[in-house]
mmCIF file of C-alpha atoms in Angstrom:
data_model
loop_
_atom_site.group_PDB
_atom_site.id
_atom_site.type_symbol
_atom_site.label_atom_id
_atom_site.label_comp_id
_atom_site.label_asym_id
_atom_site.label_seq_id
_atom_site.Cartn_x
_atom_site.Cartn_y
_atom_site.Cartn_z
ATOM 1 C CA MET A 1 10.783 5.569 16.813
ATOM 2 C CA LEU A 2 7.011 5.606 16.351
ATOM 3 C CA ILE A 3 5.318 7.106 13.315
ATOM 4 C CA HIS A 4 3.787 10.042 15.176
ATOM 5 C CA GLU A 5 7.236 10.859 16.649
ATOM 6 C CA SER A 6 8.919 10.962 13.249
ATOM 7 C CA PRO A 7 9.744 14.282 11.534
ATOM 8 C CA GLY A 8 8.935 12.549 8.262
ATOM 9 C CA ILE A 9 10.523 12.641 4.836
ATOM 10 C CA ILE A 10 7.876 14.160 2.580
ATOM 11 C CA ASP A 11 6.845 17.824 2.657
ATOM 12 C CA THR A 12 4.943 18.316 -0.611
ATOM 13 C CA GLU A 13 1.894 16.773 -2.251
ATOM 14 C CA CYS A 14 0.776 16.935 -5.868
ATOM 15 C CA ILE A 15 -2.761 15.927 -6.896
ATOM 16 C CA LEU A 16 -3.647 15.502 -10.557
ATOM 17 C CA GLU A 17 -7.272 15.758 -11.621
ATOM 18 C CA LEU A 18 -7.891 13.687 -14.752
ATOM 19 C CA ASN A 19 -10.821 13.709 -17.142
ATOM 20 C CA ILE A 20 -11.662 10.117 -18.075
ATOM 21 C CA LYS A 21 -14.511 8.400 -19.880
ATOM 22 C CA SER A 22 -16.079 6.184 -17.239
ATOM 23 C CA LEU A 23 -19.651 5.048 -16.647
ATOM 24 C CA MET A 24 -18.794 4.433 -12.998
ATOM 25 C CA ALA A 25 -17.360 7.919 -12.535
ATOM 26 C CA GLU A 26 -20.505 9.482 -14.007
ATOM 27 C CA ASN A 27 -22.773 7.364 -11.800
ATOM 28 C CA LEU A 28 -20.846 8.080 -8.616
ATOM 29 C CA LYS A 29 -20.816 11.793 -9.384
ATOM 30 C CA ILE A 30 -24.549 11.803 -8.636
ATOM 31 C CA ILE A 31 -24.005 10.107 -5.257
ATOM 32 C CA GLY A 32 -21.432 12.745 -4.356
ATOM 33 C CA LYS A 33 -18.845 10.684 -2.458
ATOM 34 C CA THR A 34 -15.265 9.628 -3.187
ATOM 35 C CA PHE A 35 -14.356 6.049 -4.028
ATOM 36 C CA THR A 36 -11.101 4.109 -4.050
ATOM 37 C CA VAL A 37 -10.010 2.700 -7.409
ATOM 38 C CA PHE A 38 -7.246 0.440 -8.686
ATOM 39 C CA VAL A 39 -5.721 1.067 -12.117
ATOM 40 C CA LYS A 40 -3.938 -1.841 -13.785
ATOM 41 C CA LYS A 41 -2.430 -2.606 -17.160
ATOM 42 C CA GLU A 42 -3.250 -5.965 -18.738
ATOM 43 C CA SER A 43 -2.265 -7.492 -22.063
ATOM 44 C CA ASP A 44 -5.573 -6.378 -23.592
ATOM 45 C CA GLY A 45 -5.653 -2.840 -22.234
ATOM 46 C CA VAL A 46 -5.849 -0.622 -19.136
ATOM 47 C CA PHE A 47 -8.597 -1.291 -16.606
ATOM 48 C CA MET A 48 -9.974 0.525 -13.563
ATOM 49 C CA GLN A 49 -11.560 -1.268 -10.616
ATOM 50 C CA THR A 50 -13.860 0.746 -8.382
ATOM 51 C CA PHE A 51 -14.669 -0.463 -4.858
ATOM 52 C CA MET A 52 -17.802 0.325 -2.858
ATOM 53 C CA ASP A 53 -20.259 -0.822 -0.234
ATOM 54 C CA PRO A 54 -22.881 -3.304 -1.543
ATOM 55 C CA SER A 55 -25.690 -0.952 -0.456
ATOM 56 C CA LEU A 56 -24.836 1.385 -3.339
ATOM 57 C CA LYS A 57 -25.387 -1.177 -6.078
ATOM 58 C CA GLU A 58 -29.092 -0.437 -6.485
ATOM 59 C CA LYS A 59 -28.432 3.300 -6.768
ATOM 60 C CA LEU A 60 -26.235 2.960 -9.847
ATOM 61 C CA MET A 61 -27.457 2.756 -13.412
ATOM 62 C CA LEU A 62 -25.061 -0.032 -14.326
ATOM 63 C CA ASN A 63 -25.373 -3.672 -15.324
ATOM 64 C CA SER A 64 -25.741 -5.485 -11.995
ATOM 65 C CA ASP A 65 -24.100 -8.609 -13.450
ATOM 66 C CA ALA A 66 -20.870 -6.652 -13.929
ATOM 67 C CA PHE A 67 -20.286 -6.305 -10.182
ATOM 68 C CA GLN A 68 -18.047 -8.722 -8.310
ATOM 69 C CA ASN A 69 -18.664 -9.424 -4.621
ATOM 70 C CA ILE A 70 -15.353 -9.646 -2.727
ATOM 71 C CA SER A 71 -15.508 -10.472 0.984
ATOM 72 C CA GLY A 72 -18.285 -8.031 1.754
ATOM 73 C CA TYR A 73 -17.595 -5.255 -0.742
ATOM 74 C CA LEU A 74 -18.249 -4.743 -4.432
ATOM 75 C CA SER A 75 -15.831 -4.328 -7.312
ATOM 76 C CA TYR A 76 -16.710 -2.959 -10.742
ATOM 77 C CA THR A 77 -14.138 -3.166 -13.542
ATOM 78 C CA GLU A 78 -14.179 -1.135 -16.743
ATOM 79 C CA LYS A 79 -11.716 -0.507 -19.549
ATOM 80 C CA LEU A 80 -10.127 2.934 -19.882
ATOM 81 C CA GLU A 81 -9.532 4.552 -23.239
ATOM 82 C CA ASN A 82 -6.410 6.375 -22.100
ATOM 83 C CA THR A 83 -3.515 3.938 -21.733
ATOM 84 C CA VAL A 84 -0.849 6.326 -20.378
ATOM 85 C CA ILE A 85 -2.070 6.452 -16.777
ATOM 86 C CA PRO A 86 -0.314 3.305 -15.442
ATOM 87 C CA GLU A 87 2.925 4.332 -17.181
ATOM 88 C CA PHE A 88 2.677 7.724 -15.501
ATOM 89 C CA MET A 89 2.184 6.053 -12.122
ATOM 90 C CA LYS A 90 5.262 3.871 -12.687
ATOM 91 C CA ALA A 91 7.301 6.952 -13.596
ATOM 92 C CA LEU A 92 6.310 8.622 -10.329
ATOM 93 C CA VAL A 93 7.414 5.777 -8.069
ATOM 94 C CA LYS A 94 10.879 5.735 -9.654
ATOM 95 C CA ILE A 95 11.499 9.179 -8.157
ATOM 96 C CA LYS A 96 13.325 9.114 -4.825
ATOM 97 C CA THR A 97 11.104 9.850 -1.782
ATOM 98 C CA ALA A 98 7.992 9.837 -4.021
ATOM 99 C CA MET A 99 5.035 7.979 -2.523
ATOM 100 C CA LEU A 100 2.142 7.280 -4.863
ATOM 101 C CA HIS A 101 -1.199 7.163 -3.068
ATOM 102 C CA GLN A 102 -4.197 5.092 -4.080
ATOM 103 C CA PRO A 103 -6.188 6.808 -6.868
ATOM 104 C CA TYR A 104 -9.815 7.741 -6.297
ATOM 105 C CA LEU A 105 -12.930 8.958 -8.102
ATOM 106 C CA LYS A 106 -14.610 12.197 -7.100
ATOM 107 C CA ASP A 107 -17.105 14.429 -8.944
ATOM 108 C CA GLY A 108 -16.707 12.362 -12.104
ATOM 109 C CA LYS A 109 -12.912 12.780 -12.221
ATOM 110 C CA LEU A 110 -9.993 10.461 -11.513
ATOM 111 C CA TYR A 111 -7.493 11.786 -8.968
ATOM 112 C CA ILE A 112 -3.881 10.646 -8.653
ATOM 113 C CA SER A 113 -1.935 11.891 -5.646
ATOM 114 C CA VAL A 114 1.801 11.686 -4.974
ATOM 115 C CA SER A 115 3.741 13.020 -1.993
ATOM 116 C CA TYR A 116 7.482 13.687 -2.027
ATOM 117 C CA ARG A 117 10.332 15.781 -0.679
ATOM 118 C CA HIS A 118 10.635 19.211 -2.273
ATOM 119 C CA ASN A 119 14.189 18.492 -3.469
ATOM 120 C CA PHE A 120 12.659 16.315 -6.183
ATOM 121 C CA SER A 121 10.043 18.787 -7.456
ATOM 122 C CA LYS A 122 11.683 18.990 -10.898
ATOM 123 C CA ASP A 123 11.556 15.187 -11.277
ATOM 124 C CA ILE A 124 7.843 15.248 -10.441
ATOM 125 C CA SER A 125 7.235 18.057 -12.943
ATOM 126 C CA ASP A 126 9.130 16.143 -15.639
ATOM 127 C CA ALA A 127 6.918 13.084 -15.026
ATOM 128 C CA ILE A 128 3.727 15.173 -15.213
ATOM 129 C CA LEU A 129 4.649 17.086 -18.378
ATOM 130 C CA PRO A 130 3.795 14.301 -20.894
ATOM 131 C CA MET A 131 0.376 13.954 -19.246
ATOM 132 C CA THR A 132 -0.425 17.639 -19.719
ATOM 133 C CA ALA A 133 0.422 17.334 -23.420
ATOM 134 C CA ILE A 134 -2.555 14.982 -23.957
ATOM 135 C CA PRO A 135 -5.551 17.148 -24.932
ATOM 136 C CA GLY A 136 -8.312 17.231 -22.326
ATOM 137 C CA LEU A 137 -6.743 14.688 -19.951
ATOM 138 C CA VAL A 138 -5.365 16.842 -17.114
ATOM 139 C CA THR A 139 -7.934 19.339 -15.857
ATOM 140 C CA ASN A 140 -6.048 20.546 -12.762
ATOM 141 C CA VAL A 141 -2.701 20.155 -10.975
ATOM 142 C CA ASP A 142 -2.719 21.037 -7.270
ATOM 143 C CA ILE A 143 0.716 21.287 -5.587
ATOM 144 C CA HIS A 144 0.814 22.232 -1.900
ATOM 145 C CA PRO A 145 2.951 21.728 1.230
ATOM 146 C CA VAL A 146 2.117 19.003 3.761
ATOM 147 C CA SER A 147 3.499 18.452 7.239
ATOM 148 C CA SER A 148 3.646 14.653 7.187
ATOM 149 C CA THR A 149 2.220 11.416 5.862
ATOM 150 C CA LEU A 150 -0.185 11.390 8.799
ATOM 151 C CA GLU A 151 -1.710 14.663 7.579
ATOM 152 C CA ILE A 152 -2.456 13.027 4.226
ATOM 153 C CA LEU A 153 -3.911 9.966 5.940
ATOM 154 C CA GLN A 154 -6.163 12.006 8.214
ATOM 155 C CA ARG A 155 -7.510 13.972 5.261
ATOM 156 C CA ARG A 156 -8.119 10.784 3.276
ATOM 157 C CA ASN A 157 -9.845 9.175 6.241
ATOM 158 C CA LYS A 158 -12.569 11.836 6.203
ATOM 159 C CA GLU A 159 -13.669 10.853 2.694
ATOM 160 C CA ARG A 160 -12.451 7.259 2.275
ATOM 161 C CA PRO A 161 -12.258 5.588 5.714
ATOM 162 C CA VAL A 162 -8.926 3.965 6.556
ATOM 163 C CA THR A 163 -8.043 1.018 8.809
ATOM 164 C CA VAL A 164 -4.631 0.742 10.471
ATOM 165 C CA VAL A 165 -3.144 -2.756 10.241
ATOM 166 C CA ARG A 166 0.020 -3.485 12.196
ATOM 167 C CA PHE A 167 1.648 -6.917 12.072
ATOM 168 C CA SER A 168 5.064 -8.358 12.821
ATOM 169 C CA VAL A 169 7.216 -11.198 11.515
ATOM 170 C CA SER A 170 10.472 -12.695 12.721
ATOM 171 C CA GLY A 171 13.621 -10.910 11.606
ATOM 172 C CA GLY A 172 15.143 -14.326 11.008
ATOM 173 C CA ALA A 173 12.779 -14.829 8.075
ATOM 174 C CA HIS A 174 14.709 -12.196 6.109
ATOM 175 C CA THR A 175 18.160 -12.386 4.560
ATOM 176 C CA ASP A 176 19.391 -8.882 5.453
ATOM 177 C CA ARG A 177 20.008 -9.685 9.114
ATOM 178 C CA LYS A 178 22.898 -7.242 9.542
ATOM 179 C CA LEU A 179 20.759 -4.417 8.183
ATOM 180 C CA ILE A 180 17.834 -5.412 10.400
ATOM 181 C CA SER A 181 20.121 -5.380 13.447
ATOM 182 C CA MET A 182 21.429 -1.933 12.480
ATOM 183 C CA MET A 183 17.887 -0.601 12.165
ATOM 184 C CA GLU A 184 16.973 -1.852 15.634
ATOM 185 C CA GLU A 185 20.131 -0.466 17.258
ATOM 186 C CA SER A 186 19.531 3.000 15.795
ATOM 187 C CA ASP A 187 15.829 3.072 16.813
ATOM 188 C CA SER A 188 14.923 3.781 13.215
ATOM 189 C CA LEU A 189 11.673 4.117 11.302
ATOM 190 C CA GLY A 190 11.543 3.208 7.634
ATOM 191 C CA ARG A 191 8.967 3.893 4.954
ATOM 192 C CA VAL A 192 8.792 1.880 1.770
ATOM 193 C CA VAL A 193 8.926 4.252 -1.199
ATOM 194 C CA ASN A 194 8.637 1.916 -4.184
ATOM 195 C CA ASP A 195 5.892 -0.573 -3.328
ATOM 196 C CA PHE A 196 3.863 -0.060 -6.528
ATOM 197 C CA GLY A 197 4.324 -3.322 -8.432
ATOM 198 C CA SER A 198 7.619 -3.988 -6.675
ATOM 199 C CA GLY A 199 9.516 -7.241 -6.435
ATOM 200 C CA ASP A 200 11.182 -8.475 -3.247
ATOM 201 C CA ARG A 201 13.792 -5.716 -2.916
ATOM 202 C CA PHE A 202 12.456 -2.510 -1.411
ATOM 203 C CA HIS A 203 13.847 0.993 -1.430
ATOM 204 C CA ILE A 204 13.262 2.480 2.013
ATOM 205 C CA ALA A 205 13.525 6.022 3.362
ATOM 206 C CA LEU A 206 14.948 5.600 6.864
ATOM 207 C CA LEU A 207 14.996 8.024 9.792
ATOM 208 C CA THR A 208 17.241 7.175 12.754
ATOM 209 C CA ARG A 209 18.093 8.480 16.215
ATOM 210 C CA LYS A 210 21.833 8.428 15.460
ATOM 211 C CA PRO A 211 24.126 8.454 12.409
ATOM 212 C CA LEU A 212 24.540 5.284 10.364
ATOM 213 C CA PRO A 213 27.790 4.184 8.711
ATOM 214 C CA LEU A 214 27.748 4.930 4.990
ATOM 215 C CA ASN A 215 28.460 2.074 2.606
ATOM 216 C CA GLY A 216 27.258 0.720 -0.705
ATOM 217 C CA SER A 217 23.762 0.044 0.647
ATOM 218 C CA THR A 218 23.281 3.229 2.726
ATOM 219 C CA GLU A 219 22.851 6.664 1.136
ATOM 220 C CA VAL A 220 22.180 10.041 2.781
ATOM 221 C CA ILE A 221 18.903 11.823 2.006
ATOM 222 C CA PRO A 222 19.811 15.437 1.071
ATOM 223 C CA ASP A 223 18.994 18.102 3.670
ATOM 224 C CA LYS A 224 17.578 15.575 6.135
ATOM 225 C CA GLU A 225 19.403 14.974 9.413
ATOM 226 C CA PHE A 226 19.764 11.259 10.184
ATOM 227 C CA GLY A 227 17.869 10.480 6.999
ATOM 228 C CA TYR A 228 19.023 7.642 4.741
ATOM 229 C CA TRP A 229 18.019 5.457 1.829
ATOM 230 C CA ILE A 230 18.542 1.747 2.236
ATOM 231 C CA ASN A 231 17.514 -1.391 0.351
ATOM 232 C CA LEU A 232 15.851 -4.256 2.172
ATOM 233 C CA THR A 233 15.079 -7.656 0.686
ATOM 234 C CA SER A 234 11.804 -9.126 1.928
ATOM 235 C CA PRO A 235 10.301 -12.008 -0.086
ATOM 236 C CA LEU A 236 7.416 -12.149 2.401
ATOM 237 C CA LEU A 237 6.464 -8.468 1.985
ATOM 238 C CA GLY A 238 6.959 -8.788 -1.756
ATOM 239 C CA ARG A 239 4.535 -11.685 -1.991
ATOM 240 C CA ILE A 240 2.012 -9.958 0.294
ATOM 241 C CA LEU A 241 1.986 -6.817 -1.852
ATOM 242 C CA ARG A 242 1.758 -8.748 -5.108
ATOM 243 C CA LYS A 243 -1.165 -10.800 -3.824
ATOM 244 C CA ALA A 244 -2.878 -7.673 -2.468
ATOM 245 C CA ASN A 245 -2.364 -5.891 -5.803
ATOM 246 C CA SER A 246 -3.857 -8.842 -7.670
ATOM 247 C CA ARG A 247 -7.025 -8.309 -5.633
ATOM 248 C CA GLY A 248 -7.126 -4.555 -6.120
ATOM 249 C CA ILE A 249 -5.694 -3.652 -2.688
ATOM 250 C CA TYR A 250 -3.046 -1.006 -3.273
ATOM 251 C CA LEU A 251 -0.984 -0.385 -0.124
ATOM 252 C CA ASP A 252 0.622 2.982 -0.721
ATOM 253 C CA ILE A 253 1.961 3.505 2.808
ATOM 254 C CA THR A 254 4.072 0.896 4.589
ATOM 255 C CA PHE A 255 6.161 1.799 7.654
ATOM 256 C CA ILE A 256 8.811 -0.544 9.056
ATOM 257 C CA ARG A 257 10.604 -0.675 12.394
ATOM 258 C CA ILE A 258 12.444 -3.390 14.291
ATOM 259 C CA GLU A 259 11.774 -4.403 17.880
ATOM 260 C CA HIS A 260 13.164 -7.475 19.679
ATOM 261 C CA ASN A 261 14.351 -8.885 16.337
ATOM 262 C CA ARG A 262 10.849 -8.731 14.895
ATOM 263 C CA ILE A 263 10.019 -6.628 11.860
ATOM 264 C CA ILE A 264 6.932 -4.542 12.543
ATOM 265 C CA PHE A 265 4.934 -3.386 9.530
ATOM 266 C CA THR A 266 2.306 -0.660 9.875
ATOM 267 C CA GLN A 267 0.008 -0.195 6.904
ATOM 268 C CA PHE A 268 -3.119 1.760 6.061
ATOM 269 C CA VAL A 269 -5.843 -0.105 4.206
ATOM 270 C CA PRO A 270 -9.204 1.075 2.834
ATOM 271 C CA ARG A 271 -11.686 0.051 5.529
ATOM 272 C CA LEU A 272 -13.789 -1.962 3.087
ATOM 273 C CA MET A 273 -10.794 -4.164 2.290
ATOM 274 C CA ALA A 274 -9.215 -4.570 5.720
ATOM 275 C CA MET A 275 -10.514 -8.041 6.609
ATOM 276 C CA ASN A 276 -9.716 -9.380 3.158
ATOM 277 C CA TYR A 277 -6.169 -8.042 3.554
ATOM 278 C CA ILE A 278 -5.712 -9.733 6.940
ATOM 279 C CA LYS A 279 -6.632 -13.061 5.320
ATOM 280 C CA ILE A 280 -3.895 -12.400 2.769
ATOM 281 C CA LEU A 281 -1.343 -11.820 5.548
ATOM 282 C CA TYR A 282 -1.957 -15.196 7.162
ATOM 283 C CA SER A 283 -2.138 -17.210 3.955
ATOM 284 C CA THR A 284 0.999 -15.587 2.520
ATOM 285 C CA SER A 285 3.044 -16.343 5.621
ATOM 286 C CA MET A 286 2.192 -20.018 5.271
ATOM 287 C CA GLU A 287 3.120 -19.994 1.578
ATOM 288 C CA GLU A 288 6.398 -18.119 1.965
ATOM 289 C CA ILE A 289 7.960 -19.556 5.122
ATOM 290 C CA LYS A 290 5.782 -22.659 5.644
ATOM 291 C CA ARG A 291 4.512 -21.531 9.029
ATOM 292 C CA ASN A 292 2.292 -18.831 10.431
ATOM 293 C CA ASP A 293 4.839 -16.247 11.522
ATOM 294 C CA VAL A 294 2.491 -13.281 11.217
ATOM 295 C CA ALA A 295 1.396 -11.741 14.512
ATOM 296 C CA ILE A 296 -1.413 -9.193 14.146
ATOM 297 C CA GLU A 297 -0.700 -6.449 16.677
ATOM 298 C CA LEU A 298 -3.287 -3.843 15.768
ATOM 299 C CA VAL A 299 -6.379 -3.547 13.601
ATOM 300 C CA SER A 300 -8.249 -0.306 14.166
ATOM 301 C CA ASP A 301 -10.087 2.403 12.284
ATOM 302 C CA LEU A 302 -7.852 5.439 11.932
ATOM 303 C CA SER A 303 -8.696 8.112 14.511
ATOM 304 C CA ASP A 304 -6.969 10.892 16.436
ATOM 305 C CA ASN A 305 -6.807 8.630 19.483
ATOM 306 C CA ILE A 306 -5.078 5.783 17.662
ATOM 307 C CA LEU A 307 -2.351 8.069 16.283
ATOM 308 C CA GLN A 308 -0.542 8.186 19.616
ATOM 309 C CA TYR A 309 -0.018 4.418 19.500
ATOM 310 C CA ILE A 310 1.468 4.190 16.012
#
């Protein structure tokens, strides 16, 4: 099952607009574009990295020495006064079907977007409520229906260009071989739903062409025909995501399918960071399984034409 053939799991999106104190946000407001950011919690506080093309550096009224050049793009890190944002993001990804998308700056505000299945609307509201209790933090909450993950990606691509990266690794490199075989036999498509700061065990929303046997590791998704939750252990994917996160590359959408005993991962990376991410794929394969088992199958800017192949 290809991504564009899938009926999808999510049907609702919630976007929070947050008022933050940020020199970068104020500077970029003048430029009038949207910019990908990475929010992280460290021992000495909460920090926000903003990523941009090097050509914008001279247009910003910021200390030029504070910029970091990373494989052809710039990163600017600043400390945030409000420390609840990363905890809020962690609360969101604990909700079943919830998919937290990469935050971004626009018009001087920080936006956090999460998509999910409507059955879990109360859980999302419960996670948002503590944020709204902080004076002046939440300036707007936009909840609306969406048809699929691809709709969200296409909308994002118009403001923050996206590159599709598809790669495969041998199924034999993973321990859950019975589960991998079951996924291939059922022509299934999985989507990782807890990849924010995850370990090596991933919770996956799985759509199949035929029913799967229910057991301790397979759970039915309510009101979704041939929809299941499974857990898949992947030390390789875990290390890739951790290394990407350490460099500010947050991969909020990862699809998985099995073909000829190879696990095929399809991911969507900010265009600025795509080549840096591909370097991570190759180096991580060597570190994890001591050989280059990663086969890059597709690297392409997201477009209407490319959708029919993914």
